[in-house]
Amino acid sequence: MPKPKSQRLRGMTTIEALLVAAAFIIVGVIGVMVFQGMGKSMSEALRANAIVTADRGGFDVTVEVLNGKLSGLVLQYGTAGSQTLQTTNTGQCVTGGGNAQSNALNLVAGQSATCRFPATLTPGQQYVYVIYARESTSGKAVQIAKGVVTVGIS
């Protein structure tokens, strides 16, 4: 025996369908905003290259900013095999324009600087180093280089 018309299940009403559609649109907009924010932060993240050389008087660090903004460098170094590293940020830097300044840099993508970190190093000795760059926007330190350098005998 068929059910009376009043007890049959019916589809959604227009209002219910609009509410469901609005919920999907809101979730979609929130998703797009989140992904745009992630892309923006990735595109602004600091990336840089550094080349390190050393002599008796200290370390020379040449840094080139590939992406983001750099406000300064920090050098950690120690003799090869040592478990402790000394930290210094007292470098004197020369920017691409030839301006000499302290380690308070203001470099953006495409710019470079060479910084001198004074230290008393032993000729013929190997030293390990780690270079950190300070990001201008957040102030965070980002490791941009790590390696071993031998001080020349001359």
PDB file of N, CA and C in Angstrom, residues 37-50 63-73 106-112 133-138 140-144:
ATOM      1  N   GLY A  37      48.101  32.775   1.320  1.00  0.00           N
ATOM      2  CA  GLY A  37      48.989  33.185   2.414  1.00  0.00           C
ATOM      3  C   GLY A  37      50.236  32.324   2.472  1.00  0.00           C
ATOM      4  N   MET A  38      50.095  31.020   2.235  1.00  0.00           N
ATOM      5  CA  MET A  38      51.258  30.136   2.241  1.00  0.00           C
ATOM      6  C   MET A  38      52.185  30.475   1.080  1.00  0.00           C
ATOM      7  N   GLY A  39      51.633  30.732  -0.074  1.00  0.00           N
ATOM      8  CA  GLY A  39      52.454  31.090  -1.223  1.00  0.00           C
ATOM      9  C   GLY A  39      53.170  32.402  -1.012  1.00  0.00           C
ATOM     10  N   LYS A  40      52.495  33.342  -0.391  1.00  0.00           N
ATOM     11  CA  LYS A  40      53.114  34.648  -0.149  1.00  0.00           C
ATOM     12  C   LYS A  40      54.291  34.500   0.815  1.00  0.00           C
ATOM     13  N   SER A  41      54.124  33.743   1.881  1.00  0.00           N
ATOM     14  CA  SER A  41      55.210  33.598   2.840  1.00  0.00           C
ATOM     15  C   SER A  41      56.383  32.842   2.226  1.00  0.00           C
ATOM     16  N   MET A  42      56.112  31.877   1.358  1.00  0.00           N
ATOM     17  CA  MET A  42      57.200  31.156   0.710  1.00  0.00           C
ATOM     18  C   MET A  42      57.957  32.062  -0.256  1.00  0.00           C
ATOM     19  N   SER A  43      57.249  32.933  -0.950  1.00  0.00           N
ATOM     20  CA  SER A  43      57.920  33.796  -1.912  1.00  0.00           C
ATOM     21  C   SER A  43      58.726  34.890  -1.220  1.00  0.00           C
ATOM     22  N   GLU A  44      58.413  35.202   0.023  1.00  0.00           N
ATOM     23  CA  GLU A  44      59.142  36.228   0.761  1.00  0.00           C
ATOM     24  C   GLU A  44      60.246  35.647   1.630  1.00  0.00           C
ATOM     25  N   ALA A  45      60.356  34.326   1.707  1.00  0.00           N
ATOM     26  CA  ALA A  45      61.350  33.688   2.567  1.00  0.00           C
ATOM     27  C   ALA A  45      62.763  34.020   2.084  1.00  0.00           C
ATOM     28  N   LEU A  46      63.668  34.163   3.032  1.00  0.00           N
ATOM     29  CA  LEU A  46      65.048  34.512   2.719  1.00  0.00           C
ATOM     30  C   LEU A  46      65.798  33.301   2.164  1.00  0.00           C
ATOM     31  N   ARG A  47      66.431  33.509   1.029  1.00  0.00           N
ATOM     32  CA  ARG A  47      67.354  32.530   0.450  1.00  0.00           C
ATOM     33  C   ARG A  47      68.594  33.295   0.025  1.00  0.00           C
ATOM     34  N   ALA A  48      69.765  32.758   0.352  1.00  0.00           N
ATOM     35  CA  ALA A  48      71.014  33.448   0.020  1.00  0.00           C
ATOM     36  C   ALA A  48      72.131  32.431  -0.152  1.00  0.00           C
ATOM     37  N   ASN A  49      73.142  32.821  -0.910  1.00  0.00           N
ATOM     38  CA  ASN A  49      74.360  32.026  -1.077  1.00  0.00           C
ATOM     39  C   ASN A  49      75.497  32.734  -0.356  1.00  0.00           C
ATOM     40  N   ALA A  50      76.436  31.951   0.182  1.00  0.00           N
ATOM     41  CA  ALA A  50      77.600  32.542   0.847  1.00  0.00           C
ATOM     42  C   ALA A  50      78.847  31.764   0.470  1.00  0.00           C
ATOM     43  N   VAL A  63      78.229  37.269   0.491  1.00  0.00           N
ATOM     44  CA  VAL A  63      76.850  36.781   0.498  1.00  0.00           C
ATOM     45  C   VAL A  63      76.076  37.441  -0.629  1.00  0.00           C
ATOM     46  N   GLU A  64      75.243  36.646  -1.303  1.00  0.00           N
ATOM     47  CA  GLU A  64      74.366  37.153  -2.351  1.00  0.00           C
ATOM     48  C   GLU A  64      72.941  36.740  -1.997  1.00  0.00           C
ATOM     49  N   VAL A  65      72.048  37.710  -1.962  1.00  0.00           N
ATOM     50  CA  VAL A  65      70.652  37.443  -1.617  1.00  0.00           C
ATOM     51  C   VAL A  65      69.918  37.001  -2.877  1.00  0.00           C
ATOM     52  N   LEU A  66      69.308  35.822  -2.817  1.00  0.00           N
ATOM     53  CA  LEU A  66      68.547  35.304  -3.945  1.00  0.00           C
ATOM     54  C   LEU A  66      67.076  35.668  -3.842  1.00  0.00           C
ATOM     55  N   ASN A  67      66.569  35.721  -2.614  1.00  0.00           N
ATOM     56  CA  ASN A  67      65.156  35.993  -2.390  1.00  0.00           C
ATOM     57  C   ASN A  67      64.979  36.533  -0.971  1.00  0.00           C
ATOM     58  N   GLY A  68      64.074  37.469  -0.795  1.00  0.00           N
ATOM     59  CA  GLY A  68      63.792  38.012   0.525  1.00  0.00           C
ATOM     60  C   GLY A  68      64.673  39.208   0.858  1.00  0.00           C
ATOM     61  N   LYS A  69      64.753  39.498   2.168  1.00  0.00           N
ATOM     62  CA  LYS A  69      65.517  40.644   2.653  1.00  0.00           C
ATOM     63  C   LYS A  69      66.451  40.197   3.769  1.00  0.00           C
ATOM     64  N   LEU A  70      67.712  40.638   3.702  1.00  0.00           N
ATOM     65  CA  LEU A  70      68.729  40.247   4.670  1.00  0.00           C
ATOM     66  C   LEU A  70      69.173  41.483   5.447  1.00  0.00           C
ATOM     67  N   SER A  71      69.242  41.340   6.783  1.00  0.00           N
ATOM     68  CA  SER A  71      69.625  42.496   7.603  1.00  0.00           C
ATOM     69  C   SER A  71      70.959  42.322   8.319  1.00  0.00           C
ATOM     70  N   GLY A  72      71.567  41.145   8.268  1.00  0.00           N
ATOM     71  CA  GLY A  72      72.853  40.965   8.920  1.00  0.00           C
ATOM     72  C   GLY A  72      73.326  39.532   8.858  1.00  0.00           C
ATOM     73  N   LEU A  73      74.604  39.317   9.183  1.00  0.00           N
ATOM     74  CA  LEU A  73      75.203  37.988   9.169  1.00  0.00           C
ATOM     75  C   LEU A  73      75.767  37.646  10.539  1.00  0.00           C
ATOM     76  N   ASN A 106      71.228  45.892   4.770  1.00  0.00           N
ATOM     77  CA  ASN A 106      69.849  46.017   4.296  1.00  0.00           C
ATOM     78  C   ASN A 106      69.847  45.605   2.828  1.00  0.00           C
ATOM     79  N   LEU A 107      69.965  44.282   2.594  1.00  0.00           N
ATOM     80  CA  LEU A 107      70.064  43.761   1.241  1.00  0.00           C
ATOM     81  C   LEU A 107      68.760  43.105   0.824  1.00  0.00           C
ATOM     82  N   VAL A 108      68.424  43.258  -0.449  1.00  0.00           N
ATOM     83  CA  VAL A 108      67.256  42.600  -1.026  1.00  0.00           C
ATOM     84  C   VAL A 108      67.732  41.697  -2.156  1.00  0.00           C
ATOM     85  N   ALA A 109      66.804  40.948  -2.747  1.00  0.00           N
ATOM     86  CA  ALA A 109      67.138  39.999  -3.807  1.00  0.00           C
ATOM     87  C   ALA A 109      67.953  40.675  -4.906  1.00  0.00           C
ATOM     88  N   GLY A 110      69.045  40.030  -5.299  1.00  0.00           N
ATOM     89  CA  GLY A 110      69.908  40.545  -6.344  1.00  0.00           C
ATOM     90  C   GLY A 110      71.085  41.348  -5.825  1.00  0.00           C
ATOM     91  N   GLN A 111      71.112  41.695  -4.549  1.00  0.00           N
ATOM     92  CA  GLN A 111      72.212  42.473  -3.993  1.00  0.00           C
ATOM     93  C   GLN A 111      73.191  41.556  -3.270  1.00  0.00           C
ATOM     94  N   SER A 112      74.419  42.056  -3.100  1.00  0.00           N
ATOM     95  CA  SER A 112      75.441  41.260  -2.436  1.00  0.00           C
ATOM     96  C   SER A 112      76.305  42.153  -1.554  1.00  0.00           C
ATOM     97  N   ALA A 133      72.088  34.122   8.371  1.00  0.00           N
ATOM     98  CA  ALA A 133      71.643  35.433   7.900  1.00  0.00           C
ATOM     99  C   ALA A 133      70.385  35.807   8.674  1.00  0.00           C
ATOM    100  N   ARG A 134      70.308  37.061   9.099  1.00  0.00           N
ATOM    101  CA  ARG A 134      69.103  37.545   9.776  1.00  0.00           C
ATOM    102  C   ARG A 134      68.131  38.057   8.732  1.00  0.00           C
ATOM    103  N   GLU A 135      66.906  37.569   8.819  1.00  0.00           N
ATOM    104  CA  GLU A 135      65.857  37.980   7.892  1.00  0.00           C
ATOM    105  C   GLU A 135      65.278  39.308   8.373  1.00  0.00           C
ATOM    106  N   SER A 136      65.147  40.273   7.472  1.00  0.00           N
ATOM    107  CA  SER A 136      64.702  41.616   7.856  1.00  0.00           C
ATOM    108  C   SER A 136      63.282  41.636   8.392  1.00  0.00           C
ATOM    109  N   THR A 137      62.372  40.905   7.762  1.00  0.00           N
ATOM    110  CA  THR A 137      60.957  41.012   8.126  1.00  0.00           C
ATOM    111  C   THR A 137      60.651  40.385   9.472  1.00  0.00           C
ATOM    112  N   SER A 138      61.229  39.203   9.742  1.00  0.00           N
ATOM    113  CA  SER A 138      60.887  38.497  10.981  1.00  0.00           C
ATOM    114  C   SER A 138      61.997  38.550  12.030  1.00  0.00           C
ATOM    115  N   LYS A 140      64.366  36.453  12.168  1.00  0.00           N
ATOM    116  CA  LYS A 140      64.829  35.087  12.370  1.00  0.00           C
ATOM    117  C   LYS A 140      66.190  34.882  11.728  1.00  0.00           C
ATOM    118  N   ALA A 141      66.961  33.971  12.306  1.00  0.00           N
ATOM    119  CA  ALA A 141      68.255  33.601  11.735  1.00  0.00           C
ATOM    120  C   ALA A 141      68.072  32.372  10.863  1.00  0.00           C
ATOM    121  N   VAL A 142      68.567  32.453   9.622  1.00  0.00           N
ATOM    122  CA  VAL A 142      68.446  31.371   8.661  1.00  0.00           C
ATOM    123  C   VAL A 142      69.848  30.902   8.300  1.00  0.00           C
ATOM    124  N   GLN A 143      70.114  29.598   8.423  1.00  0.00           N
ATOM    125  CA  GLN A 143      71.435  29.079   8.063  1.00  0.00           C
ATOM    126  C   GLN A 143      71.566  29.095   6.549  1.00  0.00           C
ATOM    127  N   ILE A 144      72.618  29.751   6.040  1.00  0.00           N
ATOM    128  CA  ILE A 144      72.791  29.829   4.592  1.00  0.00           C
ATOM    129  C   ILE A 144      74.058  29.124   4.109  1.00  0.00           C
TER     130      ILE A 144
END
